[in-house]
């Protein structure tokens, strides 16, 4: 098993992408601030990404990867490739029809997504114009997700993990090239999104080709394998749709708040997404094909062991990241974004949202790991039920918290809904005997929590000690010092308490297989 090695590969490439993403967001904040064009762009950017997560990275991959992995394990690459061709042909036809429908009905759809924009017609019109350009991105990114799923099933994780780097490089280039005024910057950004989608597809098609997957375009037909995918995908689509409805509902509520609320949520979520991508998405990307193969071969003990190590490794990184984001929210936001059109007020409000989002970070990552078990055994109904429950919690808590807490209430509701989702998944896994914490996890998890709590106190003291330096132009240096010292304190405490061992790290560098 190469769980940690594969996760590290994905996390490393994702880290590069996220660093470039932060550079992109810093430029967006600097050139656009949190004004009407920024709000309109974020809606236009979220719109195709909603359907990307729904059809491509959500339900589609959850159904496609286990089926492809099982076919590859049992009948070989040639048979699996023919299956992928049939799926991609049907996917392309469906996407072409869907893009045409959305382009025709876009004004009504945008109005439904952000009804509060009607109070500011300028924002509404910009959102419509921008989305007309960005929406065809869904066509290329969905096909790219299919190619990425094939590569992941073959154990080749780096190409798909590197693809988002192209998006960020393209958007940064557009920001640096088209920044004469707000409108020009917005236009440059939306065209960059579309161009990047084409680039990502070409990159992954080439990567698949050199990996031995020689895909041909075939006439779309509803074959038995396509029917099997659709039967598995429908509950997953509803489940992924519920998750995205949560996000849409957040944007819809935020659109009724004063200008800037959508931007506060976007920038805070971008930071919150960093550990989620580095840990949760990287872990689930590796786990899904791996667990599917274990279950196909009847290796239940291996599947349970893999799940335990995924939980252990993810919590070692997630818990300290959560505390660090909550304690250092304002310095981090200030250093990254506070300049030009993004002032002190915007930084303060965004940091409040970040604290709320970060409170749910462990839950977001646990959902990724726990759901993988259900998807691997082709059970998409249980994640659907969990998602429906979290939707209800999110809607109710949003309506309760939006008045006293405004945009912060939206983020807090999202975090609360995620924890409810986790509790439900844990309950079902335990009931079906698919969740068995081994002695190693039971011993180490309390030690990880203990080390994290002490690190939190250390960071708070360091933050207070360096407060004066945060005020005199040394913010970046002071923040880096605090983060490094905080990380060192956590590592020392974790090693001293035996939350993890140096031999675990040594195994990673000296052995390809480490199932002990």
Tab-separated table of N, CA and C in Angstrom, residues 413-510:
chain	number	residue	atom	x	y	z
A	413	UNK	N	-23.239	28.233	9.937
A	413	UNK	CA	-24.266	27.247	9.576
A	413	UNK	C	-23.677	26.119	8.736
A	414	UNK	N	-22.788	26.477	7.820
A	414	UNK	CA	-22.128	25.469	6.988
A	414	UNK	C	-21.314	24.503	7.840
A	415	UNK	N	-20.594	25.043	8.817
A	415	UNK	CA	-19.783	24.205	9.706
A	415	UNK	C	-20.660	23.278	10.547
A	416	UNK	N	-21.737	23.817	11.077
A	416	UNK	CA	-22.648	23.016	11.899
A	416	UNK	C	-23.255	21.872	11.087
A	417	UNK	N	-23.669	22.175	9.868
A	417	UNK	CA	-24.258	21.148	8.999
A	417	UNK	C	-23.254	20.040	8.692
A	418	UNK	N	-21.986	20.408	8.530
A	418	UNK	CA	-20.948	19.410	8.249
A	418	UNK	C	-20.769	18.444	9.418
A	419	UNK	N	-20.802	18.961	10.646
A	419	UNK	CA	-20.664	18.092	11.820
A	419	UNK	C	-21.845	17.131	11.953
A	420	UNK	N	-23.037	17.595	11.612
A	420	UNK	CA	-24.208	16.711	11.628
A	420	UNK	C	-24.032	15.590	10.599
A	421	UNK	N	-23.507	15.939	9.434
A	421	UNK	CA	-23.232	14.956	8.385
A	421	UNK	C	-22.270	13.881	8.892
A	422	UNK	N	-21.207	14.298	9.566
A	422	UNK	CA	-20.209	13.358	10.094
A	422	UNK	C	-20.831	12.402	11.107
A	423	UNK	N	-21.614	12.943	12.021
A	423	UNK	CA	-22.245	12.115	13.058
A	423	UNK	C	-23.132	11.045	12.427
A	424	UNK	N	-23.879	11.432	11.396
A	424	UNK	CA	-24.756	10.463	10.721
A	424	UNK	C	-23.936	9.363	10.038
A	425	UNK	N	-22.871	9.751	9.318
A	425	UNK	CA	-22.045	8.762	8.626
A	425	UNK	C	-21.376	7.802	9.606
A	426	UNK	N	-20.884	8.336	10.724
A	426	UNK	CA	-20.257	7.485	11.742
A	426	UNK	C	-21.254	6.463	12.287
A	427	UNK	N	-22.464	6.920	12.499
A	427	UNK	CA	-23.507	6.034	13.044
A	427	UNK	C	-23.800	4.881	12.080
A	428	UNK	N	-23.928	5.197	10.800
A	428	UNK	CA	-24.250	4.159	9.814
A	428	UNK	C	-23.068	3.204	9.619
A	429	UNK	N	-21.857	3.750	9.565
A	429	UNK	CA	-20.680	2.895	9.408
A	429	UNK	C	-20.549	1.916	10.573
A	430	UNK	N	-20.790	2.406	11.778
A	430	UNK	CA	-20.719	1.538	12.958
A	430	UNK	C	-21.794	0.460	12.907
A	431	UNK	N	-22.987	0.860	12.483
A	431	UNK	CA	-24.114	-0.074	12.410
A	431	UNK	C	-23.838	-1.195	11.413
A	432	UNK	N	-23.136	-0.878	10.320
A	432	UNK	CA	-22.859	-1.864	9.274
A	432	UNK	C	-21.505	-2.547	9.460
A	433	UNK	N	-20.871	-2.318	10.622
A	433	UNK	CA	-19.558	-2.909	10.933
A	433	UNK	C	-18.493	-2.537	9.901
A	434	UNK	N	-18.593	-1.320	9.384
A	434	UNK	CA	-17.609	-0.815	8.431
A	434	UNK	C	-16.670	0.200	9.075
A	435	UNK	N	-16.815	0.377	10.375
A	435	UNK	CA	-15.967	1.320	11.102
A	435	UNK	C	-15.433	0.621	12.347
A	436	UNK	N	-14.158	0.284	12.318
A	436	UNK	CA	-13.519	-0.372	13.456
A	436	UNK	C	-12.208	0.345	13.757
A	437	UNK	N	-12.215	1.147	14.816
A	437	UNK	CA	-10.997	1.854	15.193
A	437	UNK	C	-10.000	0.855	15.783
A	438	UNK	N	-8.804	0.778	15.203
A	438	UNK	CA	-7.812	-0.141	15.745
A	438	UNK	C	-7.092	0.479	16.944
A	439	UNK	N	-6.279	-0.330	17.619
A	439	UNK	CA	-5.612	0.110	18.851
A	439	UNK	C	-4.707	1.309	18.603
A	440	UNK	N	-4.050	1.324	17.452
A	440	UNK	CA	-3.142	2.431	17.128
A	440	UNK	C	-3.888	3.757	17.042
A	441	UNK	N	-5.033	3.763	16.365
A	441	UNK	CA	-5.810	4.996	16.238
A	441	UNK	C	-6.374	5.429	17.589
A	442	UNK	N	-6.884	4.473	18.364
A	442	UNK	CA	-7.444	4.795	19.678
A	442	UNK	C	-6.389	5.385	20.610
A	443	UNK	N	-5.152	4.940	20.475
A	443	UNK	CA	-4.069	5.441	21.326
A	443	UNK	C	-3.590	6.814	20.873
A	444	UNK	N	-3.471	6.988	19.567
A	444	UNK	CA	-2.830	8.197	19.050
A	444	UNK	C	-3.768	9.399	18.945
A	445	UNK	N	-5.050	9.163	18.666
A	445	UNK	CA	-5.957	10.293	18.479
A	445	UNK	C	-6.037	11.205	19.703
A	446	UNK	N	-6.191	10.687	20.946
A	446	UNK	CA	-6.198	11.583	22.115
A	446	UNK	C	-4.897	12.368	22.255
A	447	UNK	N	-3.780	11.760	21.882
A	447	UNK	CA	-2.495	12.451	21.959
A	447	UNK	C	-2.399	13.567	20.922
A	448	UNK	N	-2.981	13.323	19.755
A	448	UNK	CA	-3.019	14.370	18.723
A	448	UNK	C	-3.833	15.562	19.220
A	449	UNK	N	-4.993	15.280	19.825
A	449	UNK	CA	-5.852	16.346	20.359
A	449	UNK	C	-5.130	17.111	21.463
A	450	UNK	N	-4.469	16.393	22.364
A	450	UNK	CA	-3.726	17.019	23.461
A	450	UNK	C	-2.634	17.944	22.914
A	451	UNK	N	-1.859	17.475	21.950
A	451	UNK	CA	-0.787	18.285	21.360
A	451	UNK	C	-1.346	19.510	20.649
A	452	UNK	N	-2.495	19.342	20.010
A	452	UNK	CA	-3.125	20.453	19.291
A	452	UNK	C	-3.591	21.545	20.247
A	453	UNK	N	-4.204	21.154	21.359
A	453	UNK	CA	-4.692	22.132	22.342
A	453	UNK	C	-3.531	22.943	22.905
A	454	UNK	N	-2.449	22.276	23.271
A	454	UNK	CA	-1.285	22.992	23.802
A	454	UNK	C	-0.672	23.905	22.741
A	455	UNK	N	-0.653	23.445	21.486
A	455	UNK	CA	-0.158	24.291	20.406
A	455	UNK	C	-1.007	25.543	20.255
A	456	UNK	N	-2.326	25.394	20.424
A	456	UNK	CA	-3.225	26.545	20.334
A	456	UNK	C	-2.885	27.612	21.354
A	457	UNK	N	-2.622	27.192	22.587
A	457	UNK	CA	-2.212	28.150	23.615
A	457	UNK	C	-0.884	28.805	23.245
A	458	UNK	N	0.040	28.017	22.712
A	458	UNK	CA	1.349	28.554	22.329
A	458	UNK	C	1.210	29.599	21.227
A	459	UNK	N	0.377	29.309	20.228
A	459	UNK	CA	0.175	30.259	19.133
A	459	UNK	C	-0.471	31.543	19.639
A	460	UNK	N	-1.431	31.409	20.536
A	460	UNK	CA	-2.098	32.589	21.083
A	460	UNK	C	-1.105	33.475	21.821
A	461	UNK	N	-0.227	32.875	22.616
A	461	UNK	CA	0.795	33.645	23.337
A	461	UNK	C	1.758	34.297	22.353
A	462	UNK	N	2.178	33.541	21.328
A	462	UNK	CA	3.081	34.091	20.322
A	462	UNK	C	2.416	35.227	19.555
A	463	UNK	N	1.156	35.052	19.218
A	463	UNK	CA	0.402	36.092	18.514
A	463	UNK	C	0.349	37.368	19.346
A	464	UNK	N	0.072	37.218	20.626
A	464	UNK	CA	0.029	38.378	21.519
A	464	UNK	C	1.413	39.011	21.649
A	465	UNK	N	2.466	38.199	21.721
A	465	UNK	CA	3.831	38.704	21.887
A	465	UNK	C	4.291	39.486	20.666
A	466	UNK	N	3.844	39.046	19.478
A	466	UNK	CA	4.283	39.696	18.244
A	466	UNK	C	3.296	40.759	17.766
A	467	UNK	N	2.283	41.052	18.581
A	467	UNK	CA	1.230	41.974	18.164
A	467	UNK	C	1.789	43.318	17.729
A	468	UNK	N	2.785	43.819	18.461
A	468	UNK	CA	3.342	45.130	18.120
A	468	UNK	C	3.998	45.114	16.746
A	469	UNK	N	4.608	43.990	16.379
A	469	UNK	CA	5.261	43.901	15.080
A	469	UNK	C	4.243	43.828	13.948
A	470	UNK	N	3.052	43.308	14.259
A	470	UNK	CA	1.997	43.256	13.252
A	470	UNK	C	1.543	44.662	12.859
A	471	UNK	N	1.871	45.637	13.684
A	471	UNK	CA	1.371	46.994	13.466
A	471	UNK	C	2.378	47.899	12.769
A	472	UNK	N	3.607	47.455	12.563
A	472	UNK	CA	4.641	48.354	12.070
A	472	UNK	C	5.311	47.860	10.796
A	473	UNK	N	4.553	47.318	9.892
A	473	UNK	CA	5.094	46.951	8.593
A	473	UNK	C	5.833	45.629	8.539
A	474	UNK	N	5.837	44.888	9.621
A	474	UNK	CA	6.521	43.597	9.647
A	474	UNK	C	5.526	42.431	9.689
A	475	UNK	N	4.331	42.671	9.212
A	475	UNK	CA	3.287	41.646	9.323
A	475	UNK	C	3.680	40.305	8.700
A	476	UNK	N	4.158	40.284	7.463
A	476	UNK	CA	4.478	38.981	6.869
A	476	UNK	C	5.551	38.220	7.646
A	477	UNK	N	6.623	38.916	8.021
A	477	UNK	CA	7.718	38.257	8.741
A	477	UNK	C	7.237	37.754	10.094
A	478	UNK	N	6.493	38.595	10.808
A	478	UNK	CA	5.992	38.203	12.128
A	478	UNK	C	5.054	37.009	12.029
A	479	UNK	N	4.189	37.027	11.019
A	479	UNK	CA	3.245	35.920	10.851
A	479	UNK	C	3.979	34.618	10.546
A	480	UNK	N	4.972	34.689	9.679
A	480	UNK	CA	5.752	33.491	9.345
A	480	UNK	C	6.445	32.934	10.583
A	481	UNK	N	7.014	33.829	11.407
A	481	UNK	CA	7.701	33.388	12.630
A	481	UNK	C	6.722	32.695	13.572
A	482	UNK	N	5.548	33.298	13.752
A	482	UNK	CA	4.543	32.714	14.649
A	482	UNK	C	4.109	31.335	14.142
A	483	UNK	N	3.874	31.223	12.834
A	483	UNK	CA	3.443	29.939	12.267
A	483	UNK	C	4.536	28.877	12.414
A	484	UNK	N	5.783	29.260	12.134
A	484	UNK	CA	6.886	28.308	12.252
A	484	UNK	C	7.085	27.851	13.694
A	485	UNK	N	7.034	28.796	14.632
A	485	UNK	CA	7.187	28.433	16.042
A	485	UNK	C	6.011	27.580	16.514
A	486	UNK	N	4.807	27.929	16.041
A	486	UNK	CA	3.638	27.124	16.389
A	486	UNK	C	3.748	25.710	15.842
A	487	UNK	N	4.199	25.600	14.586
A	487	UNK	CA	4.389	24.278	13.993
A	487	UNK	C	5.452	23.471	14.718
A	488	UNK	N	6.534	24.154	15.118
A	488	UNK	CA	7.599	23.470	15.862
A	488	UNK	C	7.092	22.981	17.215
A	489	UNK	N	6.276	23.809	17.877
A	489	UNK	CA	5.745	23.407	19.187
A	489	UNK	C	4.828	22.192	19.048
A	490	UNK	N	4.016	22.170	17.996
A	490	UNK	CA	3.128	21.023	17.784
A	490	UNK	C	3.931	19.758	17.490
A	491	UNK	N	4.928	19.883	16.612
A	491	UNK	CA	5.743	18.718	16.275
A	491	UNK	C	6.439	18.164	17.508
A	492	UNK	N	7.014	19.070	18.323
A	492	UNK	CA	7.690	18.629	19.540
A	492	UNK	C	6.749	17.948	20.511
A	493	UNK	N	5.572	18.558	20.703
A	493	UNK	CA	4.584	17.978	21.620
A	493	UNK	C	4.071	16.633	21.110
A	494	UNK	N	3.829	16.554	19.798
A	494	UNK	CA	3.311	15.309	19.223
A	494	UNK	C	4.333	14.179	19.322
A	495	UNK	N	5.600	14.504	19.086
A	495	UNK	CA	6.644	13.488	19.211
A	495	UNK	C	6.835	13.075	20.667
A	496	UNK	N	6.808	14.067	21.571
A	496	UNK	CA	7.003	13.774	22.995
A	496	UNK	C	5.865	12.916	23.550
A	497	UNK	N	4.648	13.187	23.091
A	497	UNK	CA	3.491	12.422	23.578
A	497	UNK	C	3.255	11.144	22.775
A	498	UNK	N	4.096	10.937	21.737
A	498	UNK	CA	3.988	9.765	20.860
A	498	UNK	C	2.672	9.746	20.082
A	499	UNK	N	2.209	10.967	19.729
A	499	UNK	CA	1.065	11.053	18.819
A	499	UNK	C	1.449	10.513	17.444
A	500	UNK	N	2.693	10.710	17.061
A	500	UNK	CA	3.274	10.007	15.927
A	500	UNK	C	4.750	9.795	16.222
A	501	UNK	N	5.378	8.920	15.449
A	501	UNK	CA	6.752	8.522	15.720
A	501	UNK	C	7.645	8.858	14.533
A	502	UNK	N	8.916	9.084	14.833
A	502	UNK	CA	9.870	9.343	13.762
A	502	UNK	C	9.984	8.142	12.820
A	503	UNK	N	9.746	6.952	13.345
A	503	UNK	CA	9.847	5.765	12.490
A	503	UNK	C	8.765	5.749	11.407
A	504	UNK	N	7.620	6.442	11.691
A	504	UNK	CA	6.576	6.533	10.666
A	504	UNK	C	7.081	7.322	9.467
A	505	UNK	N	7.806	8.412	9.777
A	505	UNK	CA	8.374	9.237	8.709
A	505	UNK	C	9.473	8.472	7.990
A	506	UNK	N	10.298	7.749	8.771
A	506	UNK	CA	11.387	6.973	8.173
A	506	UNK	C	10.852	5.913	7.219
A	507	UNK	N	9.733	5.278	7.592
A	507	UNK	CA	9.131	4.256	6.735
A	507	UNK	C	8.737	4.835	5.379
A	508	UNK	N	8.249	6.069	5.428
A	508	UNK	CA	7.809	6.698	4.180
A	508	UNK	C	8.969	6.833	3.202
A	509	UNK	N	10.149	7.201	3.731
A	509	UNK	CA	11.294	7.442	2.864
A	509	UNK	C	12.087	6.171	2.536
A	510	UNK	N	11.898	5.104	3.317
A	510	UNK	CA	12.733	3.918	3.122
A	510	UNK	C	11.987	2.721	2.563
